[in-house]
Amino acid sequence: IAGITQAPTSQILAAGRRMTLRCTQDMRHNAMYWYRQDLGLGLRLIHYSNTAGTTGKGEVPDGYSVSRANTDDFPLTLASAVPSQTSVYFCASSDSKVSSYNEQFFGPGTRLTVL
Amino acid sequence: GQNIDQPTEMTATEGAIVQINCTYQTSGFNGLFWYQQHAGEAPTFLSYNVLDGLEEKGRFSSFLSRSKGYSYLLLKELQMKDSASYLCAALDSNYQLIWGAGTKLIIKP
């Protein structure tokens, strides 16, 4: 059982290029999340999905888009990358977003550098 | 606005006890989480508190005071492997986790 996988592990990208970060979970969790983590800042929510077919905007959604065609996959797309999107990106999942006990399980992260 | 405050860095000695404090201000409150994150790795769940009081889990304990907007994580019998960042996160009324920047804990022999 893998839990949550992310791909790629790391990527260097030229500014202006399009990039999709992949995330797959095998725990049949309803909710999934994308965060970015920057030095000195807490995890910041980019987008989330309460269940397959629905998505919502988090704290820092600009420049990013997501889709949730099925339960397992939650890709994050940068339509036209900019240097300020250089960060470590974590995908996470939980059984339900609308629940007090909302333990989130994290993928290993993708380290993205935009030049 | 919503805010989580925790110290940036703490240092402690192997075998000792350390307390990491966290204060929070959120729109509503549905619980307080602590996660551990080793350098270069993903965060992993440590504890959850929603009622006032102390929750003990082995060498780690977590305390919550809802009236004071305050929590702490207590680590006993520190081991070198406890060197990591400890993230405090509060669940607001919309069930969104608000994360602190993390406390980097350095353990010295």
PDB file of C-alpha atoms in Angstrom:
ATOM      1  CA  ILE A   1       0.000   0.000   0.000  1.00  0.00           C
ATOM      2  CA  ALA A   2       1.632   3.239  -1.154  1.00  0.00           C
ATOM      3  CA  GLY A   3      -0.639   5.794   0.546  1.00  0.00           C
ATOM      4  CA  ILE A   4      -0.097   8.945  -1.476  1.00  0.00           C
ATOM      5  CA  THR A   5       2.342   9.251  -4.333  1.00  0.00           C
ATOM      6  CA  GLN A   6       3.465  12.399  -6.101  1.00  0.00           C
ATOM      7  CA  ALA A   7       5.333  12.894  -9.348  1.00  0.00           C
ATOM      8  CA  PRO A   8       7.765  14.211 -10.223  1.00  0.00           C
ATOM      9  CA  THR A   9       9.978  14.271  -7.111  1.00  0.00           C
ATOM     10  CA  SER A  10      11.633  17.429  -8.352  1.00  0.00           C
ATOM     11  CA  GLN A  11      11.535  19.586 -11.449  1.00  0.00           C
ATOM     12  CA  ILE A  12      13.309  22.611 -12.874  1.00  0.00           C
ATOM     13  CA  LEU A  13      11.033  24.564 -15.160  1.00  0.00           C
ATOM     14  CA  ALA A  14      11.468  27.581 -17.419  1.00  0.00           C
ATOM     15  CA  ALA A  15       9.172  30.493 -16.707  1.00  0.00           C
ATOM     16  CA  GLY A  16       6.120  30.519 -18.945  1.00  0.00           C
ATOM     17  CA  ARG A  17       5.991  26.752 -19.320  1.00  0.00           C
ATOM     18  CA  ARG A  18       2.969  24.662 -18.374  1.00  0.00           C
ATOM     19  CA  MET A  19       3.440  21.982 -15.723  1.00  0.00           C
ATOM     20  CA  THR A  20       1.217  19.365 -14.111  1.00  0.00           C
ATOM     21  CA  LEU A  21       2.072  17.882 -10.751  1.00  0.00           C
ATOM     22  CA  ARG A  22       0.530  14.479 -10.236  1.00  0.00           C
ATOM     23  CA  CYS A  23      -0.982  13.075  -7.048  1.00  0.00           C
ATOM     24  CA  THR A  24      -2.543   9.661  -6.494  1.00  0.00           C
ATOM     25  CA  GLN A  25      -3.898   8.095  -3.306  1.00  0.00           C
ATOM     26  CA  ASP A  26      -5.012   4.519  -2.693  1.00  0.00           C
ATOM     27  CA  MET A  27      -6.791   5.022   0.633  1.00  0.00           C
ATOM     28  CA  ARG A  28     -10.188   5.831  -0.923  1.00  0.00           C
ATOM     29  CA  HIS A  29     -10.191   9.153   0.898  1.00  0.00           C
ATOM     30  CA  ASN A  30     -12.896  11.592  -0.074  1.00  0.00           C
ATOM     31  CA  ALA A  31     -10.957  14.809   0.462  1.00  0.00           C
ATOM     32  CA  MET A  32      -7.709  15.857  -1.188  1.00  0.00           C
ATOM     33  CA  TYR A  33      -5.574  18.973  -0.886  1.00  0.00           C
ATOM     34  CA  TRP A  34      -2.686  20.767  -2.508  1.00  0.00           C
ATOM     35  CA  TYR A  35      -0.336  22.845  -0.352  1.00  0.00           C
ATOM     36  CA  ARG A  36       2.803  24.795  -0.989  1.00  0.00           C
ATOM     37  CA  GLN A  37       5.487  25.140   1.660  1.00  0.00           C
ATOM     38  CA  ASP A  38       7.960  28.002   1.597  1.00  0.00           C
ATOM     39  CA  LEU A  39      10.763  28.700   4.063  1.00  0.00           C
ATOM     40  CA  GLY A  40       9.521  30.613   7.073  1.00  0.00           C
ATOM     41  CA  LEU A  41       5.882  30.230   6.132  1.00  0.00           C
ATOM     42  CA  GLY A  42       3.315  27.663   7.130  1.00  0.00           C
ATOM     43  CA  LEU A  43       1.729  25.267   4.707  1.00  0.00           C
ATOM     44  CA  ARG A  44      -0.590  27.270   2.486  1.00  0.00           C
ATOM     45  CA  LEU A  45      -3.615  25.660   0.873  1.00  0.00           C
ATOM     46  CA  ILE A  46      -3.815  26.130  -2.895  1.00  0.00           C
ATOM     47  CA  HIS A  47      -6.886  24.085  -3.828  1.00  0.00           C
ATOM     48  CA  TYR A  48      -8.901  21.309  -2.280  1.00  0.00           C
ATOM     49  CA  SER A  49     -11.533  18.761  -3.243  1.00  0.00           C
ATOM     50  CA  ASN A  50     -14.189  17.480  -0.847  1.00  0.00           C
ATOM     51  CA  THR A  51     -15.105  14.591  -3.110  1.00  0.00           C
ATOM     52  CA  ALA A  52     -14.665  13.419  -6.694  1.00  0.00           C
ATOM     53  CA  GLY A  53     -16.156  15.915  -9.138  1.00  0.00           C
ATOM     54  CA  THR A  54     -15.840  18.954  -6.851  1.00  0.00           C
ATOM     55  CA  THR A  55     -13.005  21.386  -6.201  1.00  0.00           C
ATOM     56  CA  GLY A  56     -12.552  24.560  -4.189  1.00  0.00           C
ATOM     57  CA  LYS A  57     -10.091  27.421  -3.857  1.00  0.00           C
ATOM     58  CA  GLY A  58      -7.780  27.699  -0.906  1.00  0.00           C
ATOM     59  CA  GLU A  59      -5.694  30.553   0.397  1.00  0.00           C
ATOM     60  CA  VAL A  60      -3.372  30.964  -2.625  1.00  0.00           C
ATOM     61  CA  PRO A  61      -5.159  29.655  -5.760  1.00  0.00           C
ATOM     62  CA  ASP A  62      -3.994  32.190  -8.347  1.00  0.00           C
ATOM     63  CA  GLY A  63      -1.927  30.668 -11.157  1.00  0.00           C
ATOM     64  CA  TYR A  64      -3.005  27.117 -10.302  1.00  0.00           C
ATOM     65  CA  SER A  65      -5.841  24.854 -11.379  1.00  0.00           C
ATOM     66  CA  VAL A  66      -6.975  21.387 -10.306  1.00  0.00           C
ATOM     67  CA  SER A  67      -9.378  18.686 -11.392  1.00  0.00           C
ATOM     68  CA  ARG A  68     -10.853  15.672  -9.613  1.00  0.00           C
ATOM     69  CA  ALA A  69     -12.182  13.264 -12.200  1.00  0.00           C
ATOM     70  CA  ASN A  70     -12.061  10.283  -9.815  1.00  0.00           C
ATOM     71  CA  THR A  71     -11.413   9.496  -6.148  1.00  0.00           C
ATOM     72  CA  ASP A  72      -7.757   8.589  -6.513  1.00  0.00           C
ATOM     73  CA  ASP A  73      -6.210  11.358  -8.626  1.00  0.00           C
ATOM     74  CA  PHE A  74      -5.855  15.086  -7.974  1.00  0.00           C
ATOM     75  CA  PRO A  75      -3.481  16.780 -10.445  1.00  0.00           C
ATOM     76  CA  LEU A  76      -2.304  20.369  -9.979  1.00  0.00           C
ATOM     77  CA  THR A  77      -1.561  22.431 -13.095  1.00  0.00           C
ATOM     78  CA  LEU A  78       0.500  25.575 -13.420  1.00  0.00           C
ATOM     79  CA  ALA A  79      -0.708  27.103 -16.680  1.00  0.00           C
ATOM     80  CA  SER A  80       2.235  29.470 -17.120  1.00  0.00           C
ATOM     81  CA  ALA A  81       4.863  29.089 -14.426  1.00  0.00           C
ATOM     82  CA  VAL A  82       6.450  32.121 -12.744  1.00  0.00           C
ATOM     83  CA  PRO A  83       9.514  32.261 -10.430  1.00  0.00           C
ATOM     84  CA  SER A  84       7.300  32.999  -7.388  1.00  0.00           C
ATOM     85  CA  GLN A  85       5.864  29.513  -7.801  1.00  0.00           C
ATOM     86  CA  THR A  86       9.195  28.018  -6.815  1.00  0.00           C
ATOM     87  CA  SER A  87       8.293  25.962  -3.767  1.00  0.00           C
ATOM     88  CA  VAL A  88       7.787  22.510  -2.325  1.00  0.00           C
ATOM     89  CA  TYR A  89       4.339  21.208  -3.177  1.00  0.00           C
ATOM     90  CA  PHE A  90       2.574  18.673  -0.979  1.00  0.00           C
ATOM     91  CA  CYS A  91      -0.527  16.727  -1.843  1.00  0.00           C
ATOM     92  CA  ALA A  92      -2.590  15.416   1.070  1.00  0.00           C
ATOM     93  CA  SER A  93      -5.768  13.469   1.640  1.00  0.00           C
ATOM     94  CA  SER A  94      -8.213  12.839   4.454  1.00  0.00           C
ATOM     95  CA  ASP A  95     -11.307  10.741   4.931  1.00  0.00           C
ATOM     96  CA  SER A  96     -13.514  13.827   4.959  1.00  0.00           C
ATOM     97  CA  LYS A  97     -12.876  17.564   4.862  1.00  0.00           C
ATOM     98  CA  VAL A  98     -16.030  18.372   6.763  1.00  0.00           C
ATOM     99  CA  SER A  99     -15.104  16.603   9.932  1.00  0.00           C
ATOM    100  CA  SER A 100     -13.542  17.700  13.187  1.00  0.00           C
ATOM    101  CA  TYR A 101     -11.141  14.786  13.196  1.00  0.00           C
ATOM    102  CA  ASN A 102      -9.472  15.579   9.935  1.00  0.00           C
ATOM    103  CA  GLU A 103      -6.120  13.818  10.025  1.00  0.00           C
ATOM    104  CA  GLN A 104      -4.416  14.521   6.753  1.00  0.00           C
ATOM    105  CA  PHE A 105      -1.964  12.140   5.117  1.00  0.00           C
ATOM    106  CA  PHE A 106       0.742  13.735   3.024  1.00  0.00           C
ATOM    107  CA  GLY A 107       2.582  12.687  -0.084  1.00  0.00           C
ATOM    108  CA  PRO A 108       6.392  12.963  -0.247  1.00  0.00           C
ATOM    109  CA  GLY A 109       6.292  16.332  -2.008  1.00  0.00           C
ATOM    110  CA  THR A 110       7.470  17.819  -5.292  1.00  0.00           C
ATOM    111  CA  ARG A 111      10.300  20.336  -5.249  1.00  0.00           C
ATOM    112  CA  LEU A 112       9.661  22.779  -8.080  1.00  0.00           C
ATOM    113  CA  THR A 113      12.104  25.437  -9.264  1.00  0.00           C
ATOM    114  CA  VAL A 114      10.948  28.001 -11.824  1.00  0.00           C
ATOM    115  CA  LEU A 115      13.731  29.919 -13.548  1.00  0.00           C
TER     116      LEU A 115
ATOM    117  CA  GLY B   1      -7.581  37.490  10.504  1.00  0.00           C
ATOM    118  CA  GLN B   2      -6.585  33.953  11.288  1.00  0.00           C
ATOM    119  CA  ASN B   3      -3.194  33.354  12.801  1.00  0.00           C
ATOM    120  CA  ILE B   4      -1.040  30.689  14.388  1.00  0.00           C
ATOM    121  CA  ASP B   5       2.037  31.635  16.427  1.00  0.00           C
ATOM    122  CA  GLN B   6       4.788  29.277  17.497  1.00  0.00           C
ATOM    123  CA  PRO B   7       8.510  29.773  18.157  1.00  0.00           C
ATOM    124  CA  THR B   8      10.769  29.547  15.150  1.00  0.00           C
ATOM    125  CA  GLU B   9      13.443  27.404  16.738  1.00  0.00           C
ATOM    126  CA  MET B  10      14.195  25.636  20.023  1.00  0.00           C
ATOM    127  CA  THR B  11      17.185  23.697  21.297  1.00  0.00           C
ATOM    128  CA  ALA B  12      17.113  20.905  23.856  1.00  0.00           C
ATOM    129  CA  THR B  13      19.380  18.171  25.195  1.00  0.00           C
ATOM    130  CA  GLU B  14      19.032  14.452  24.551  1.00  0.00           C
ATOM    131  CA  GLY B  15      17.095  12.813  27.386  1.00  0.00           C
ATOM    132  CA  ALA B  16      15.497  16.068  28.520  1.00  0.00           C
ATOM    133  CA  ILE B  17      11.927  17.409  28.216  1.00  0.00           C
ATOM    134  CA  VAL B  18      10.853  20.208  25.896  1.00  0.00           C
ATOM    135  CA  GLN B  19       7.563  22.096  25.546  1.00  0.00           C
ATOM    136  CA  ILE B  20       6.615  23.730  22.249  1.00  0.00           C
ATOM    137  CA  ASN B  21       3.915  26.360  22.582  1.00  0.00           C
ATOM    138  CA  CYS B  22       1.317  27.420  20.054  1.00  0.00           C
ATOM    139  CA  THR B  23      -1.285  30.180  20.181  1.00  0.00           C
ATOM    140  CA  TYR B  24      -4.068  30.462  17.651  1.00  0.00           C
ATOM    141  CA  GLN B  25      -6.719  32.884  16.476  1.00  0.00           C
ATOM    142  CA  THR B  26      -9.263  31.420  14.099  1.00  0.00           C
ATOM    143  CA  SER B  27     -12.791  32.007  12.867  1.00  0.00           C
ATOM    144  CA  GLY B  28     -14.430  29.304  14.900  1.00  0.00           C
ATOM    145  CA  PHE B  29     -12.575  26.260  16.152  1.00  0.00           C
ATOM    146  CA  ASN B  30     -12.904  22.569  15.449  1.00  0.00           C
ATOM    147  CA  GLY B  31      -9.670  21.188  16.829  1.00  0.00           C
ATOM    148  CA  LEU B  32      -5.913  21.561  17.106  1.00  0.00           C
ATOM    149  CA  PHE B  33      -3.387  19.325  15.366  1.00  0.00           C
ATOM    150  CA  TRP B  34       0.328  18.757  15.798  1.00  0.00           C
ATOM    151  CA  TYR B  35       2.425  17.324  12.980  1.00  0.00           C
ATOM    152  CA  GLN B  36       6.078  16.352  12.839  1.00  0.00           C
ATOM    153  CA  GLN B  37       8.170  17.081   9.771  1.00  0.00           C
ATOM    154  CA  HIS B  38      11.720  15.844   9.349  1.00  0.00           C
ATOM    155  CA  ALA B  39      13.915  17.852   6.984  1.00  0.00           C
ATOM    156  CA  GLY B  40      13.122  17.068   3.362  1.00  0.00           C
ATOM    157  CA  GLU B  41      10.153  14.881   4.262  1.00  0.00           C
ATOM    158  CA  ALA B  42       6.379  15.163   4.463  1.00  0.00           C
ATOM    159  CA  PRO B  43       4.518  16.145   7.634  1.00  0.00           C
ATOM    160  CA  THR B  44       3.169  13.244   9.690  1.00  0.00           C
ATOM    161  CA  PHE B  45       0.343  13.385  12.223  1.00  0.00           C
ATOM    162  CA  LEU B  46       1.207  13.431  15.923  1.00  0.00           C
ATOM    163  CA  SER B  47      -1.862  14.495  17.883  1.00  0.00           C
ATOM    164  CA  TYR B  48      -5.339  16.008  17.871  1.00  0.00           C
ATOM    165  CA  ASN B  49      -7.100  17.938  20.639  1.00  0.00           C
ATOM    166  CA  VAL B  50     -10.612  19.326  20.541  1.00  0.00           C
ATOM    167  CA  LEU B  51     -11.477  19.397  24.259  1.00  0.00           C
ATOM    168  CA  ASP B  52      -9.537  21.165  26.988  1.00  0.00           C
ATOM    169  CA  GLY B  53      -6.905  19.081  28.664  1.00  0.00           C
ATOM    170  CA  LEU B  54      -3.950  16.833  28.107  1.00  0.00           C
ATOM    171  CA  GLU B  55      -3.731  13.971  25.625  1.00  0.00           C
ATOM    172  CA  GLU B  56      -0.839  11.591  26.223  1.00  0.00           C
ATOM    173  CA  LYS B  57       0.620   9.291  23.622  1.00  0.00           C
ATOM    174  CA  GLY B  58       3.850   7.631  24.692  1.00  0.00           C
ATOM    175  CA  ARG B  59       6.662  10.164  24.972  1.00  0.00           C
ATOM    176  CA  PHE B  60       4.524  12.867  23.366  1.00  0.00           C
ATOM    177  CA  SER B  61       1.666  14.772  25.021  1.00  0.00           C
ATOM    178  CA  SER B  62      -0.473  17.619  23.724  1.00  0.00           C
ATOM    179  CA  PHE B  63      -2.449  20.137  25.757  1.00  0.00           C
ATOM    180  CA  LEU B  64      -5.278  22.450  24.760  1.00  0.00           C
ATOM    181  CA  SER B  65      -6.948  25.446  26.396  1.00  0.00           C
ATOM    182  CA  ARG B  66      -9.766  26.662  24.162  1.00  0.00           C
ATOM    183  CA  SER B  67     -10.507  29.708  26.324  1.00  0.00           C
ATOM    184  CA  LYS B  68      -6.903  30.900  25.983  1.00  0.00           C
ATOM    185  CA  GLY B  69      -6.418  29.877  22.345  1.00  0.00           C
ATOM    186  CA  TYR B  70      -3.357  27.955  23.460  1.00  0.00           C
ATOM    187  CA  SER B  71      -1.801  24.560  22.969  1.00  0.00           C
ATOM    188  CA  TYR B  72       1.505  22.935  23.691  1.00  0.00           C
ATOM    189  CA  LEU B  73       3.315  19.808  22.620  1.00  0.00           C
ATOM    190  CA  LEU B  74       5.410  18.138  25.309  1.00  0.00           C
ATOM    191  CA  LEU B  75       8.201  15.797  24.303  1.00  0.00           C
ATOM    192  CA  LYS B  76       9.799  13.671  27.025  1.00  0.00           C
ATOM    193  CA  GLU B  77      13.007  11.614  27.061  1.00  0.00           C
ATOM    194  CA  LEU B  78      14.223  13.371  23.957  1.00  0.00           C
ATOM    195  CA  GLN B  79      16.028  11.310  21.358  1.00  0.00           C
ATOM    196  CA  MET B  80      18.211  12.502  18.499  1.00  0.00           C
ATOM    197  CA  LYS B  81      15.545  11.310  16.058  1.00  0.00           C
ATOM    198  CA  ASP B  82      13.162  13.909  17.526  1.00  0.00           C
ATOM    199  CA  SER B  83      15.145  16.597  15.723  1.00  0.00           C
ATOM    200  CA  ALA B  84      12.511  17.909  13.325  1.00  0.00           C
ATOM    201  CA  SER B  85      10.064  20.723  12.759  1.00  0.00           C
ATOM    202  CA  TYR B  86       6.809  20.605  14.695  1.00  0.00           C
ATOM    203  CA  LEU B  87       3.797  22.146  13.005  1.00  0.00           C
ATOM    204  CA  CYS B  88       0.767  23.426  14.878  1.00  0.00           C
ATOM    205  CA  ALA B  89      -2.489  23.698  12.917  1.00  0.00           C
ATOM    206  CA  ALA B  90      -5.984  24.797  13.947  1.00  0.00           C
ATOM    207  CA  LEU B  91      -9.198  23.717  12.223  1.00  0.00           C
ATOM    208  CA  ASP B  92     -11.504  26.689  11.696  1.00  0.00           C
ATOM    209  CA  SER B  93     -15.300  26.834  11.388  1.00  0.00           C
ATOM    210  CA  ASN B  94     -15.090  25.925   7.672  1.00  0.00           C
ATOM    211  CA  TYR B  95     -13.009  22.846   8.528  1.00  0.00           C
ATOM    212  CA  GLN B  96      -9.963  24.436   6.929  1.00  0.00           C
ATOM    213  CA  LEU B  97      -6.598  23.831   8.594  1.00  0.00           C
ATOM    214  CA  ILE B  98      -4.679  27.006   9.435  1.00  0.00           C
ATOM    215  CA  TRP B  99      -1.003  26.170   9.753  1.00  0.00           C
ATOM    216  CA  GLY B 100       1.748  27.730  11.810  1.00  0.00           C
ATOM    217  CA  ALA B 101       5.197  28.183  10.272  1.00  0.00           C
ATOM    218  CA  GLY B 102       6.591  25.394  12.423  1.00  0.00           C
ATOM    219  CA  THR B 103       9.105  25.135  15.257  1.00  0.00           C
ATOM    220  CA  LYS B 104      12.481  23.675  14.366  1.00  0.00           C
ATOM    221  CA  LEU B 105      13.658  21.543  17.296  1.00  0.00           C
ATOM    222  CA  ILE B 106      17.382  20.897  17.563  1.00  0.00           C
ATOM    223  CA  ILE B 107      18.477  18.107  19.884  1.00  0.00           C
ATOM    224  CA  LYS B 108      22.044  18.200  21.210  1.00  0.00           C
ATOM    225  CA  PRO B 109      23.862  15.192  22.692  1.00  0.00           C
TER     226      PRO B 109
END
